Each structure stands twice: as C-alpha cells, then as structure tokens.
Amino acid sequence: MLITIMRISAEMAKAINDQISYEASSANAYIAIGSWCERIGYDGSAAFFFEQAAEENRHMLKLIHYLNGVGAESIIPAVEKPPSSFESLESTFQFGLTSEQKVTKAIYDLVDMAEKEKDRFTYSFLQWFITEQTEEETLFHTILQKFDLLGRDKLAVYQIDQTLTSVRSQVMSKQTSQK
Ligand code: FEO
C-alpha cells in the first residue's frame, strides 16, 4: 500500500482549502454577473465576466493540484448563492474589485503563514498568485476608470461595454512588458 506523507502542515492545508472556497465563490459570482449582463444586453461585459469565472476556476484547480501534490486532501466546497441582479454595469465592476481585494488579502495572509511556518514549498507556490492578483486588481481599476473618463449615460456605458473585449489583453500585455 502506498503511504502518502503530507509535506505541509495541517493548518496550511486547511488555509489553502479555505482559499479554494474563495476562488469557487468568486467563479460563481462572476458567472452570476455574466448572466445578468447577458440578460440586459451588455455583451462585452458578459463575455468578460464569463472569462473571469473561467480564470477563477483555473485558480481553484491550481490550488487543488498543489494540495494533492504535497500529499494533503483538497476539499471541493459548496458555494453560497451569489446575487442575481445588480444596480448598474459600474456596480458589477465595483463588486469585482472588492472581491479581488479580498482575495488578495487572503493570499497575503497565506504568504505570511508560509513565511512563519518556514514552508518554502507553499511560499514559492504562492508567488504566482501574488502576480496574478496584481493583474486582476489592475484590470478592474482600469475598467472602473473608464466610467470616470467616458461618463455614465447610456451611450457611454454602451461604449465601455464594447471596449471590454480588448481591455483584458491590453492590461495583460502592459503588465507583461513591465516584468
Ligand atoms: Fe482568483 Fe481573482 O482571484
């Protein structure tokens, strides 16, 4: 019989499982926002949020693979029902930014814990998430800035919605060129 030895602490495994749960909640919330956008006719934003949900799923899987790889048990969480309607298009991006800021804080807490435990595996693994969170917060800030620049009347919101197909690649290529 193969005996698996866990190479991180039980506390760290629990904290990473909590992170899996945050990523799953984010994925669900972004699907709910995408669905609301699709119903209203904000096609660019719908595509943006569905892609964002897919990103969160990839983050969740990355954490699951990590836990399984270090001999810990990953737990697939039940998730809360997200909101199904939103005040405005701008409020959906505000929701996204707040949610990303919470995830960033949770990642920082994990990094602090890894440092404290001298858990080099986890510390190194988490560096990818720090870079990813910087990109995600920048992405939401960039979109929210457009409401200040272009305005909030129907035509401005329509124009903002239409730019969303390209905004992700613009932000990502800017971030990559800064590395
Ligand atoms: Fe996976 Fe957007 O945090």
mmCIF file of C-alpha atoms and ligand atoms in Angstrom:
data_model
loop_
_atom_site.group_PDB
_atom_site.id
_atom_site.type_symbol
_atom_site.label_atom_id
_atom_site.label_comp_id
_atom_site.label_asym_id
_atom_site.label_seq_id
_atom_site.Cartn_x
_atom_site.Cartn_y
_atom_site.Cartn_z
ATOM 1 C CA MET A 1 0.000 0.000 0.000
ATOM 2 C CA LEU A 2 1.273 3.469 -0.904
ATOM 3 C CA ILE A 3 1.649 5.704 2.129
ATOM 4 C CA THR A 4 1.271 9.413 1.350
ATOM 5 C CA ILE A 5 3.221 11.774 3.558
ATOM 6 C CA MET A 6 1.830 15.268 3.875
ATOM 7 C CA ARG A 7 4.588 17.808 3.214
ATOM 8 C CA ILE A 8 2.789 20.874 4.551
ATOM 9 C CA SER A 9 1.172 21.464 7.951
ATOM 10 C CA ALA A 10 -2.455 20.565 8.618
ATOM 11 C CA GLU A 11 -3.103 24.270 9.343
ATOM 12 C CA MET A 12 -1.651 25.234 5.966
ATOM 13 C CA ALA A 13 -3.736 22.573 4.204
ATOM 14 C CA LYS A 14 -6.856 23.965 5.922
ATOM 15 C CA ALA A 15 -5.958 27.551 4.925
ATOM 16 C CA ILE A 16 -5.393 26.529 1.282
ATOM 17 C CA ASN A 17 -8.704 24.681 1.309
ATOM 18 C CA ASP A 18 -10.306 27.940 2.513
ATOM 19 C CA GLN A 19 -8.658 29.668 -0.445
ATOM 20 C CA ILE A 20 -10.170 27.055 -2.776
ATOM 21 C CA SER A 21 -13.515 28.028 -1.353
ATOM 22 C CA TYR A 22 -12.920 31.776 -2.022
ATOM 23 C CA GLU A 23 -11.935 31.024 -5.609
ATOM 24 C CA ALA A 24 -15.050 28.884 -6.084
ATOM 25 C CA SER A 25 -17.254 31.674 -4.672
ATOM 26 C CA SER A 26 -15.595 34.196 -6.990
ATOM 27 C CA ALA A 27 -16.153 31.933 -10.001
ATOM 28 C CA ASN A 28 -19.809 31.559 -9.110
ATOM 29 C CA ALA A 29 -20.300 35.283 -8.513
ATOM 30 C CA TYR A 30 -18.694 36.104 -11.888
ATOM 31 C CA ILE A 31 -20.974 33.631 -13.654
ATOM 32 C CA ALA A 32 -23.959 35.324 -11.963
ATOM 33 C CA ILE A 33 -22.744 38.754 -13.098
ATOM 34 C CA GLY A 34 -22.084 37.471 -16.619
ATOM 35 C CA SER A 35 -25.563 36.050 -16.740
ATOM 36 C CA TRP A 36 -27.085 39.373 -15.584
ATOM 37 C CA CYS A 37 -25.057 41.252 -18.230
ATOM 38 C CA GLU A 38 -26.196 38.822 -20.926
ATOM 39 C CA ARG A 39 -29.865 39.319 -19.945
ATOM 40 C CA ILE A 40 -29.520 43.109 -20.038
ATOM 41 C CA GLY A 41 -27.643 43.085 -23.374
ATOM 42 C CA TYR A 42 -24.172 44.055 -22.146
ATOM 43 C CA ASP A 43 -22.497 41.514 -24.400
ATOM 44 C CA GLY A 44 -18.902 42.694 -23.947
ATOM 45 C CA SER A 45 -19.226 42.579 -20.152
ATOM 46 C CA ALA A 46 -20.971 39.197 -20.243
ATOM 47 C CA ALA A 47 -18.036 37.738 -22.191
ATOM 48 C CA PHE A 48 -15.605 39.454 -19.804
ATOM 49 C CA PHE A 49 -17.223 38.011 -16.664
ATOM 50 C CA PHE A 50 -17.619 34.510 -18.115
ATOM 51 C CA GLU A 51 -13.890 34.544 -18.927
ATOM 52 C CA GLN A 52 -13.180 35.882 -15.426
ATOM 53 C CA ALA A 53 -15.162 32.957 -13.971
ATOM 54 C CA ALA A 54 -13.068 30.551 -16.054
ATOM 55 C CA GLU A 55 -9.919 32.207 -14.618
ATOM 56 C CA GLU A 56 -11.184 31.668 -11.068
ATOM 57 C CA ASN A 57 -11.830 28.018 -11.872
ATOM 58 C CA ARG A 58 -8.246 27.723 -13.094
ATOM 59 C CA HIS A 59 -7.038 29.283 -9.819
ATOM 60 C CA MET A 60 -9.131 26.812 -7.860
ATOM 61 C CA LEU A 61 -7.692 23.895 -9.849
ATOM 62 C CA LYS A 62 -4.149 25.153 -9.335
ATOM 63 C CA LEU A 63 -4.723 25.070 -5.560
ATOM 64 C CA ILE A 64 -6.360 21.632 -5.747
ATOM 65 C CA HIS A 65 -3.414 20.215 -7.741
ATOM 66 C CA TYR A 66 -0.981 21.758 -5.262
ATOM 67 C CA LEU A 67 -2.665 20.236 -2.216
ATOM 68 C CA ASN A 68 -2.930 16.834 -3.866
ATOM 69 C CA GLY A 69 0.691 17.073 -4.959
ATOM 70 C CA VAL A 70 2.009 17.717 -1.456
ATOM 71 C CA GLY A 71 0.017 14.808 -0.052
ATOM 72 C CA ALA A 72 -2.803 16.850 1.515
ATOM 73 C CA GLU A 73 -6.507 16.402 0.872
ATOM 74 C CA SER A 74 -8.195 19.030 -1.262
ATOM 75 C CA ILE A 75 -11.817 19.623 -0.400
ATOM 76 C CA ILE A 76 -14.281 20.744 -3.049
ATOM 77 C CA PRO A 77 -16.537 23.280 -1.324
ATOM 78 C CA ALA A 78 -20.236 24.033 -1.502
ATOM 79 C CA VAL A 79 -20.686 27.648 -2.521
ATOM 80 C CA GLU A 80 -23.097 30.367 -1.461
ATOM 81 C CA LYS A 81 -25.731 31.608 -3.880
ATOM 82 C CA PRO A 82 -24.405 34.829 -5.429
ATOM 83 C CA PRO A 83 -26.555 37.929 -6.098
ATOM 84 C CA SER A 84 -28.614 37.627 -9.286
ATOM 85 C CA SER A 85 -29.226 41.269 -10.100
ATOM 86 C CA PHE A 86 -27.126 44.410 -9.960
ATOM 87 C CA GLU A 87 -27.777 48.145 -9.779
ATOM 88 C CA SER A 88 -25.735 49.102 -12.828
ATOM 89 C CA LEU A 89 -22.882 47.922 -15.029
ATOM 90 C CA GLU A 90 -20.471 50.021 -12.978
ATOM 91 C CA SER A 91 -21.607 48.303 -9.770
ATOM 92 C CA THR A 92 -20.691 44.897 -11.210
ATOM 93 C CA PHE A 93 -17.094 46.039 -11.691
ATOM 94 C CA GLN A 94 -17.075 47.591 -8.235
ATOM 95 C CA PHE A 95 -18.264 44.219 -6.913
ATOM 96 C CA GLY A 96 -15.436 42.550 -8.860
ATOM 97 C CA LEU A 97 -12.796 44.918 -7.497
ATOM 98 C CA THR A 98 -13.949 44.445 -3.887
ATOM 99 C CA SER A 99 -13.951 40.700 -4.366
ATOM 100 C CA GLU A 100 -10.411 40.741 -5.856
ATOM 101 C CA GLN A 101 -9.160 42.903 -2.976
ATOM 102 C CA LYS A 102 -10.499 40.316 -0.503
ATOM 103 C CA VAL A 103 -8.777 37.508 -2.428
ATOM 104 C CA THR A 104 -5.503 39.470 -2.474
ATOM 105 C CA LYS A 105 -5.717 39.909 1.299
ATOM 106 C CA ALA A 106 -6.346 36.167 1.713
ATOM 107 C CA ILE A 107 -3.300 35.365 -0.472
ATOM 108 C CA TYR A 108 -1.141 37.744 1.580
ATOM 109 C CA ASP A 109 -2.331 36.005 4.760
ATOM 110 C CA LEU A 110 -1.326 32.642 3.248
ATOM 111 C CA VAL A 111 2.096 34.023 2.318
ATOM 112 C CA ASP A 112 2.561 35.344 5.878
ATOM 113 C CA MET A 113 1.590 31.943 7.246
ATOM 114 C CA ALA A 114 4.029 30.153 4.905
ATOM 115 C CA GLU A 115 6.793 32.530 5.988
ATOM 116 C CA LYS A 116 6.007 31.970 9.657
ATOM 117 C CA GLU A 117 5.993 28.187 9.229
ATOM 118 C CA LYS A 118 9.149 28.315 7.071
ATOM 119 C CA ASP A 119 7.125 26.397 4.487
ATOM 120 C CA ARG A 120 9.282 27.072 1.402
ATOM 121 C CA PHE A 121 7.149 24.910 -0.923
ATOM 122 C CA THR A 122 3.998 26.888 -0.265
ATOM 123 C CA TYR A 123 5.795 30.227 -0.145
ATOM 124 C CA SER A 124 7.239 29.652 -3.599
ATOM 125 C CA PHE A 125 3.950 28.285 -4.977
ATOM 126 C CA LEU A 126 2.064 31.393 -3.798
ATOM 127 C CA GLN A 127 4.286 33.862 -5.668
ATOM 128 C CA TRP A 128 2.343 33.140 -8.863
ATOM 129 C CA PHE A 129 -0.885 34.162 -7.099
ATOM 130 C CA ILE A 130 0.588 37.478 -5.963
ATOM 131 C CA THR A 131 1.414 38.400 -9.577
ATOM 132 C CA GLU A 132 -1.999 37.210 -10.695
ATOM 133 C CA GLN A 133 -3.796 39.326 -8.079
ATOM 134 C CA THR A 134 -1.852 42.437 -9.109
ATOM 135 C CA GLU A 135 -3.085 41.893 -12.674
ATOM 136 C CA GLU A 136 -6.655 41.260 -11.613
ATOM 137 C CA GLU A 137 -6.912 44.341 -9.401
ATOM 138 C CA THR A 138 -5.338 46.468 -12.161
ATOM 139 C CA LEU A 139 -7.853 45.087 -14.628
ATOM 140 C CA PHE A 140 -10.855 46.115 -12.512
ATOM 141 C CA HIS A 141 -9.324 49.522 -11.684
ATOM 142 C CA THR A 142 -8.733 50.152 -15.400
ATOM 143 C CA ILE A 143 -12.351 49.363 -16.259
ATOM 144 C CA LEU A 144 -13.774 51.444 -13.410
ATOM 145 C CA GLN A 145 -11.604 54.374 -14.509
ATOM 146 C CA LYS A 146 -13.431 54.319 -17.859
ATOM 147 C CA PHE A 147 -16.682 55.320 -16.154
ATOM 148 C CA ASP A 148 -14.963 58.457 -14.820
ATOM 149 C CA LEU A 149 -13.417 59.166 -18.214
ATOM 150 C CA LEU A 150 -16.368 58.472 -20.511
ATOM 151 C CA GLY A 151 -19.338 59.065 -18.199
ATOM 152 C CA ARG A 152 -22.328 57.077 -17.072
ATOM 153 C CA ASP A 153 -25.044 57.929 -19.579
ATOM 154 C CA LYS A 154 -26.460 55.189 -21.817
ATOM 155 C CA LEU A 155 -24.115 55.849 -24.743
ATOM 156 C CA ALA A 156 -21.005 55.974 -22.522
ATOM 157 C CA VAL A 157 -21.948 52.724 -20.776
ATOM 158 C CA TYR A 158 -22.602 51.105 -24.169
ATOM 159 C CA GLN A 159 -19.149 52.232 -25.370
ATOM 160 C CA ILE A 160 -17.489 50.921 -22.216
ATOM 161 C CA ASP A 161 -19.254 47.589 -22.673
ATOM 162 C CA GLN A 162 -17.974 47.383 -26.229
ATOM 163 C CA THR A 163 -14.337 48.011 -25.188
ATOM 164 C CA LEU A 164 -14.350 45.069 -22.783
ATOM 165 C CA THR A 165 -13.471 42.500 -25.389
ATOM 166 C CA SER A 166 -9.996 44.041 -25.695
ATOM 167 C CA VAL A 167 -9.330 45.511 -22.234
ATOM 168 C CA ARG A 168 -8.120 42.239 -20.713
ATOM 169 C CA SER A 169 -5.438 41.687 -23.356
ATOM 170 C CA GLN A 170 -4.370 45.363 -23.151
ATOM 171 C CA VAL A 171 -3.876 45.202 -19.364
ATOM 172 C CA MET A 172 -2.123 41.833 -19.552
ATOM 173 C CA SER A 173 0.328 42.937 -22.256
ATOM 174 C CA LYS A 174 1.087 46.148 -20.307
ATOM 175 C CA GLN A 175 1.796 44.109 -17.157
ATOM 176 C CA THR A 176 3.940 41.625 -19.078
ATOM 177 C CA SER A 177 6.057 44.407 -20.611
ATOM 178 C CA GLN A 178 6.702 45.765 -17.078
ATOM 179 C CA LYS A 179 8.107 42.414 -15.860
HETATM 180 FE FE1 FEO B 1 -8.581 34.016 -8.147
HETATM 181 FE FE2 FEO B 1 -9.489 36.683 -8.952
HETATM 182 O O1 FEO B 1 -8.845 35.668 -7.622
#
